mmCIF file of C-alpha atoms in Angstrom:
data_model
loop_
_atom_site.group_PDB
_atom_site.id
_atom_site.type_symbol
_atom_site.label_atom_id
_atom_site.label_comp_id
_atom_site.label_asym_id
_atom_site.label_seq_id
_atom_site.Cartn_x
_atom_site.Cartn_y
_atom_site.Cartn_z
ATOM 1 C CA MET A 1 3.270 5.295 30.227
ATOM 2 C CA ARG A 2 6.733 6.485 31.237
ATOM 3 C CA MET A 3 9.936 4.567 30.616
ATOM 4 C CA ASN A 4 12.571 5.419 33.189
ATOM 5 C CA GLY A 5 16.252 4.677 33.472
ATOM 6 C CA ARG A 6 19.144 4.547 31.041
ATOM 7 C CA TYR A 7 17.641 2.067 28.588
ATOM 8 C CA GLY A 8 14.174 3.539 28.496
ATOM 9 C CA ASP A 9 15.117 7.204 28.245
ATOM 10 C CA LEU A 10 13.485 8.798 25.181
ATOM 11 C CA ALA A 11 13.964 12.415 26.211
ATOM 12 C CA GLY A 12 14.895 14.552 23.240
ATOM 13 C CA ARG A 13 14.415 11.781 20.694
ATOM 14 C CA ARG A 14 13.114 13.055 17.354
ATOM 15 C CA VAL A 15 10.156 10.890 16.393
ATOM 16 C CA VAL A 16 7.918 10.844 13.309
ATOM 17 C CA ILE A 17 4.514 9.204 13.768
ATOM 18 C CA THR A 18 2.327 8.678 10.709
ATOM 19 C CA GLY A 19 -1.400 8.168 11.102
ATOM 20 C CA ALA A 20 -1.115 10.397 14.153
ATOM 21 C CA GLY A 21 -4.533 12.006 13.870
ATOM 22 C CA ARG A 22 -6.553 9.191 15.431
ATOM 23 C CA GLY A 23 -6.548 5.798 17.131
ATOM 24 C CA LEU A 24 -3.141 4.268 17.776
ATOM 25 C CA GLY A 25 -1.368 7.315 16.336
ATOM 26 C CA ARG A 26 -2.897 9.589 18.963
ATOM 27 C CA ILE A 27 -2.007 7.103 21.684
ATOM 28 C CA LEU A 28 1.594 6.942 20.483
ATOM 29 C CA ALA A 29 1.852 10.723 20.238
ATOM 30 C CA SER A 30 0.746 11.053 23.854
ATOM 31 C CA ALA A 31 3.063 8.289 25.075
ATOM 32 C CA PHE A 32 6.163 9.590 23.293
ATOM 33 C CA ASP A 33 5.378 13.163 24.374
ATOM 34 C CA GLU A 34 5.073 11.977 27.969
ATOM 35 C CA ASN A 35 8.539 10.477 27.631
ATOM 36 C CA GLY A 36 10.081 13.712 26.378
ATOM 37 C CA ALA A 37 10.269 13.066 22.623
ATOM 38 C CA ARG A 38 10.045 15.787 19.994
ATOM 39 C CA LEU A 39 7.435 14.817 17.450
ATOM 40 C CA GLY A 40 6.576 15.099 13.798
ATOM 41 C CA LEU A 41 2.877 14.289 13.469
ATOM 42 C CA VAL A 42 1.687 13.039 10.076
ATOM 43 C CA ALA A 43 -1.833 12.397 8.766
ATOM 44 C CA ARG A 44 -4.095 13.616 6.002
ATOM 45 C CA SER A 45 -6.187 15.890 8.221
ATOM 46 C CA ALA A 46 -4.461 19.053 9.418
ATOM 47 C CA GLY A 47 -7.299 19.694 11.848
ATOM 48 C CA ALA A 48 -7.010 16.299 13.515
ATOM 49 C CA LEU A 49 -3.241 16.678 13.818
ATOM 50 C CA GLN A 50 -3.541 20.130 15.349
ATOM 51 C CA ASP A 51 -6.011 18.772 17.873
ATOM 52 C CA VAL A 52 -3.459 16.116 18.872
ATOM 53 C CA ALA A 53 -0.623 18.641 18.998
ATOM 54 C CA ASP A 54 -2.667 21.002 21.194
ATOM 55 C CA GLY A 55 -2.975 18.252 23.802
ATOM 56 C CA LEU A 56 0.772 17.645 24.059
ATOM 57 C CA SER A 57 3.217 19.309 26.431
ATOM 58 C CA GLY A 58 6.324 19.149 24.254
ATOM 59 C CA GLU A 59 7.383 20.198 20.774
ATOM 60 C CA ALA A 60 5.408 18.836 17.838
ATOM 61 C CA LEU A 61 5.413 19.587 14.127
ATOM 62 C CA VAL A 62 2.068 19.253 12.353
ATOM 63 C CA LEU A 63 2.724 17.750 8.912
ATOM 64 C CA PRO A 64 -0.461 16.993 6.952
ATOM 65 C CA GLY A 65 -0.206 14.988 3.752
ATOM 66 C CA ASP A 66 -0.517 11.639 2.016
ATOM 67 C CA VAL A 67 1.928 8.875 2.995
ATOM 68 C CA ARG A 68 1.502 7.358 -0.483
ATOM 69 C CA ASP A 69 3.385 10.325 -1.922
ATOM 70 C CA ALA A 70 7.187 9.862 -2.026
ATOM 71 C CA GLU A 71 7.861 13.596 -2.200
ATOM 72 C CA PHE A 72 5.656 14.218 0.825
ATOM 73 C CA ASN A 73 7.589 11.678 2.911
ATOM 74 C CA GLU A 74 10.841 13.309 1.881
ATOM 75 C CA ALA A 75 9.385 16.696 2.836
ATOM 76 C CA VAL A 76 8.525 15.332 6.289
ATOM 77 C CA ALA A 77 12.124 14.172 6.715
ATOM 78 C CA LYS A 78 13.421 17.576 5.636
ATOM 79 C CA ALA A 79 11.054 19.387 8.014
ATOM 80 C CA MET A 80 12.338 17.260 10.903
ATOM 81 C CA VAL A 81 15.949 17.989 9.954
ATOM 82 C CA ASP A 82 15.233 21.707 9.628
ATOM 83 C CA ARG A 83 13.389 21.931 12.958
ATOM 84 C CA PHE A 84 15.101 19.337 15.138
ATOM 85 C CA GLY A 85 18.323 18.539 13.328
ATOM 86 C CA GLY A 86 17.387 15.011 12.263
ATOM 87 C CA VAL A 87 15.218 11.952 12.874
ATOM 88 C CA ASP A 88 15.861 9.230 15.458
ATOM 89 C CA VAL A 89 12.652 7.205 15.153
ATOM 90 C CA TRP A 90 10.208 6.839 12.261
ATOM 91 C CA ILE A 91 6.968 5.038 13.061
ATOM 92 C CA CYS A 92 5.059 3.956 9.948
ATOM 93 C CA ASN A 93 1.602 3.649 11.450
ATOM 94 C CA ALA A 94 -0.769 5.100 8.836
ATOM 95 C CA ALA A 95 -3.337 2.534 7.713
ATOM 96 C CA VAL A 96 -6.824 2.143 6.354
ATOM 97 C CA SER A 97 -9.429 -0.177 7.796
ATOM 98 C CA PRO A 98 -9.967 -3.641 6.370
ATOM 99 C CA GLU A 99 -12.734 -4.064 3.819
ATOM 100 C CA VAL A 100 -14.630 -7.305 4.302
ATOM 101 C CA SER A 101 -14.935 -8.711 0.809
ATOM 102 C CA PRO A 102 -14.132 -12.042 -0.877
ATOM 103 C CA VAL A 103 -11.337 -11.828 -3.427
ATOM 104 C CA VAL A 104 -13.700 -12.573 -6.317
ATOM 105 C CA GLU A 105 -15.945 -9.647 -5.325
ATOM 106 C CA MET A 106 -13.337 -7.083 -4.311
ATOM 107 C CA GLU A 107 -12.863 -4.111 -6.596
ATOM 108 C CA PRO A 108 -9.246 -3.632 -7.744
ATOM 109 C CA GLU A 109 -9.352 -0.008 -6.602
ATOM 110 C CA SER A 110 -10.193 -1.091 -3.050
ATOM 111 C CA TRP A 111 -7.278 -3.521 -3.083
ATOM 112 C CA ARG A 112 -4.910 -0.823 -4.349
ATOM 113 C CA GLN A 113 -5.994 1.692 -1.727
ATOM 114 C CA ILE A 114 -5.400 -0.691 1.182
ATOM 115 C CA VAL A 115 -2.056 -1.962 -0.110
ATOM 116 C CA ASP A 116 -0.881 1.512 -1.143
ATOM 117 C CA VAL A 117 -1.563 3.100 2.253
ATOM 118 C CA ASN A 118 -0.602 0.201 4.500
ATOM 119 C CA LEU A 119 2.400 -1.206 2.641
ATOM 120 C CA THR A 120 3.622 1.311 0.059
ATOM 121 C CA GLY A 121 3.160 4.114 2.587
ATOM 122 C CA ALA A 122 5.344 2.195 5.046
ATOM 123 C CA PHE A 123 8.002 1.627 2.372
ATOM 124 C CA LEU A 124 8.086 5.312 1.454
ATOM 125 C CA GLY A 125 8.229 6.408 5.089
ATOM 126 C CA ALA A 126 10.994 3.959 5.956
ATOM 127 C CA ARG A 127 12.880 5.060 2.853
ATOM 128 C CA ALA A 128 12.653 8.737 3.762
ATOM 129 C CA GLY A 129 13.493 8.121 7.399
ATOM 130 C CA ALA A 130 16.499 5.908 6.721
ATOM 131 C CA ALA A 131 17.924 8.519 4.355
ATOM 132 C CA VAL A 132 18.295 11.113 7.127
ATOM 133 C CA MET A 133 18.906 8.937 10.180
ATOM 134 C CA GLY A 134 22.242 8.838 11.889
ATOM 135 C CA THR A 135 23.741 5.886 13.728
ATOM 136 C CA GLY A 136 21.330 4.129 16.058
ATOM 137 C CA GLY A 137 18.053 5.138 14.438
ATOM 138 C CA ARG A 138 14.829 3.174 14.735
ATOM 139 C CA ILE A 139 12.244 2.290 12.083
ATOM 140 C CA ILE A 140 9.024 0.787 13.454
ATOM 141 C CA VAL A 141 6.095 -0.337 11.316
ATOM 142 C CA THR A 142 2.620 -1.155 12.595
ATOM 143 C CA GLY A 143 1.626 -4.631 11.477
ATOM 144 C CA SER A 144 -1.161 -7.035 12.405
ATOM 145 C CA VAL A 145 -1.658 -10.637 13.430
ATOM 146 C CA LEU A 146 -3.691 -10.862 10.230
ATOM 147 C CA GLY A 147 -0.377 -10.724 8.402
ATOM 148 C CA SER A 148 0.457 -14.211 9.625
ATOM 149 C CA ARG A 149 -3.046 -15.447 10.431
ATOM 150 C CA PRO A 150 -5.416 -14.087 7.761
ATOM 151 C CA ARG A 151 -9.184 -14.321 7.989
ATOM 152 C CA ALA A 152 -11.508 -14.917 5.049
ATOM 153 C CA GLY A 153 -12.724 -11.688 3.498
ATOM 154 C CA LEU A 154 -9.694 -9.663 4.600
ATOM 155 C CA SER A 155 -7.256 -10.577 1.834
ATOM 156 C CA ALA A 156 -6.000 -7.089 0.974
ATOM 157 C CA TYR A 157 -5.456 -6.047 4.580
ATOM 158 C CA ALA A 158 -3.758 -9.345 5.431
ATOM 159 C CA ALA A 159 -1.537 -9.154 2.351
ATOM 160 C CA SER A 160 -0.463 -5.603 3.197
ATOM 161 C CA LYS A 161 0.436 -6.572 6.759
ATOM 162 C CA SER A 162 2.245 -9.727 5.650
ATOM 163 C CA GLY A 163 4.269 -7.548 3.308
ATOM 164 C CA ILE A 164 5.274 -5.364 6.242
ATOM 165 C CA GLU A 165 6.884 -8.338 7.980
ATOM 166 C CA ALA A 166 8.965 -9.067 4.872
ATOM 167 C CA LEU A 167 9.796 -5.373 4.460
ATOM 168 C CA VAL A 168 11.351 -5.025 7.914
ATOM 169 C CA LYS A 169 13.377 -8.229 7.493
ATOM 170 C CA ALA A 170 14.969 -6.933 4.288
ATOM 171 C CA LEU A 171 15.308 -3.377 5.573
ATOM 172 C CA ALA A 172 17.030 -4.504 8.768
ATOM 173 C CA GLN A 173 19.813 -6.061 6.725
ATOM 174 C CA GLU A 174 20.254 -2.933 4.646
ATOM 175 C CA VAL A 175 20.396 -0.399 7.490
ATOM 176 C CA GLY A 176 22.076 -2.637 10.050
ATOM 177 C CA PRO A 177 25.608 -1.479 9.198
ATOM 178 C CA ARG A 178 24.587 1.973 10.458
ATOM 179 C CA ALA A 179 23.227 0.467 13.708
ATOM 180 C CA ILE A 180 19.685 1.359 12.624
ATOM 181 C CA THR A 181 17.044 -1.202 13.555
ATOM 182 C CA ALA A 182 13.862 -2.026 11.660
ATOM 183 C CA ASN A 183 11.009 -3.897 13.324
ATOM 184 C CA ALA A 184 7.266 -4.387 13.133
ATOM 185 C CA VAL A 185 4.636 -4.529 15.863
ATOM 186 C CA ALA A 186 1.886 -7.005 14.969
ATOM 187 C CA LEU A 187 -1.246 -5.938 16.784
ATOM 188 C CA GLY A 188 -4.098 -8.234 17.673
ATOM 189 C CA TRP A 189 -7.707 -7.239 18.244
ATOM 190 C CA PHE A 190 -8.137 -3.960 20.089
ATOM 191 C CA ASP A 191 -11.260 -2.107 21.172
ATOM 192 C CA THR A 192 -9.833 1.180 19.945
ATOM 193 C CA GLY A 193 -8.731 2.711 16.644
ATOM 194 C CA LEU A 194 -9.320 0.636 13.505
ATOM 195 C CA GLY A 195 -10.655 -2.257 15.586
ATOM 196 C CA ALA A 196 -13.321 -0.304 17.461
ATOM 197 C CA HIS A 197 -16.149 -0.990 15.007
ATOM 198 C CA TRP A 198 -15.250 -4.693 14.949
ATOM 199 C CA HIS A 199 -15.505 -4.743 18.737
ATOM 200 C CA ARG A 200 -19.126 -3.646 18.462
ATOM 201 C CA ASP A 201 -19.972 -6.800 16.492
ATOM 202 C CA ALA A 202 -21.170 -9.141 19.257
ATOM 203 C CA GLU A 203 -20.490 -12.330 17.313
ATOM 204 C CA LEU A 204 -16.963 -11.343 16.301
ATOM 205 C CA GLU A 205 -16.234 -9.911 19.745
ATOM 206 C CA GLY A 206 -17.094 -13.217 21.371
ATOM 207 C CA ASP A 207 -15.157 -15.235 18.814
ATOM 208 C CA ILE A 208 -12.005 -13.195 19.436
ATOM 209 C CA VAL A 209 -12.302 -13.599 23.214
ATOM 210 C CA ARG A 210 -12.666 -17.370 22.886
ATOM 211 C CA HIS A 211 -9.556 -17.543 20.720
ATOM 212 C CA THR A 212 -7.345 -15.249 22.816
ATOM 213 C CA ALA A 213 -5.197 -16.718 25.576
ATOM 214 C CA LEU A 214 -5.770 -13.756 27.909
ATOM 215 C CA GLY A 215 -9.522 -13.980 27.323
ATOM 216 C CA ARG A 216 -10.139 -10.356 26.383
ATOM 217 C CA TRP A 217 -9.731 -7.767 23.662
ATOM 218 C CA GLY A 218 -6.789 -5.377 23.893
ATOM 219 C CA HIS A 219 -7.295 -1.931 25.424
ATOM 220 C CA SER A 220 -5.646 1.384 24.592
ATOM 221 C CA GLY A 221 -3.322 1.022 27.571
ATOM 222 C CA ASP A 222 -1.859 -2.138 26.050
ATOM 223 C CA LEU A 223 -0.649 -0.443 22.874
ATOM 224 C CA ALA A 224 2.215 1.969 23.466
ATOM 225 C CA GLY A 225 4.663 -0.156 25.449
ATOM 226 C CA ALA A 226 5.952 -2.209 22.515
ATOM 227 C CA PHE A 227 6.637 0.932 20.456
ATOM 228 C CA LEU A 228 8.390 2.681 23.353
ATOM 229 C CA PHE A 229 10.592 -0.386 23.820
ATOM 230 C CA LEU A 230 11.526 -0.622 20.144
ATOM 231 C CA ALA A 231 12.321 3.109 20.070
ATOM 232 C CA SER A 232 14.602 2.921 23.102
ATOM 233 C CA GLU A 233 18.162 1.771 23.759
ATOM 234 C CA ALA A 234 16.708 -1.322 25.428
ATOM 235 C CA SER A 235 16.033 -2.719 21.951
ATOM 236 C CA ALA A 236 19.425 -1.873 20.389
ATOM 237 C CA TYR A 237 20.043 -5.551 19.500
ATOM 238 C CA VAL A 238 16.509 -6.265 18.267
ATOM 239 C CA THR A 239 16.040 -5.929 14.510
ATOM 240 C CA GLY A 240 14.303 -7.561 11.574
ATOM 241 C CA THR A 241 11.645 -9.034 13.795
ATOM 242 C CA THR A 242 7.934 -8.726 14.466
ATOM 243 C CA LEU A 243 6.855 -8.156 18.065
ATOM 244 C CA THR A 244 3.362 -9.573 18.474
ATOM 245 C CA VAL A 245 0.989 -7.778 20.857
ATOM 246 C CA ASP A 246 -2.205 -9.803 20.673
ATOM 247 C CA GLY A 247 -2.947 -11.275 24.102
ATOM 248 C CA GLY A 248 -2.198 -14.744 22.700
ATOM 249 C CA TYR A 249 -4.676 -14.639 19.828
ATOM 250 C CA SER A 250 -2.157 -16.136 17.416
ATOM 251 C CA LEU A 251 -1.614 -19.121 19.744
ATOM 252 C CA MET A 252 -5.126 -20.509 19.637
#
């Protein structure tokens, strides 16, 4: 997906994408590369990141590590400054899949893992990115419709994504004086990435379709546009908000 014209031009933008080794992260890496961005690719697996980087046409740094580590996030920021001179866009996308478990049965360690990766990882990434961004930077965090419309058995995942919506509202106020924006993209049910195994559940698949205004699950081609918009000059006056990309699931 290419964005053309003055407001959609991302050529030369310096973009960090966490969780870039699979699913949405790979899709975003391809989309931003296609639009001329210079990328810092972050995930735990160096091999997966290198595979993504090998498929790109532009410049990409491979930066394996754990987003739950504050020093690692700061090292990513420094690597981007050293290689590209700074950071324009930081996309906090790293996440772990939901664990279906009632609160009374969920192990505390499982709760901590989900919240630490999904929410604390986003906080640490946003923190590191904001510290090195100049005027007009962009912080984008991947959220979920489950953050505002939780389902039973998905308490930890829903809580982490709800926290993301609050995080960007507070962050937007803090970085606004530097013309940096902070927004979330709340994704609905997609047949790719973390949602792929849910799509294979016939009962859940049908339930989602019946409760989605567009009458279908999201596809990979539906994902990148919102992130490209929020990274571009077209969204310069959009901050502290959550852009929902769910085909109308949250309406029904």
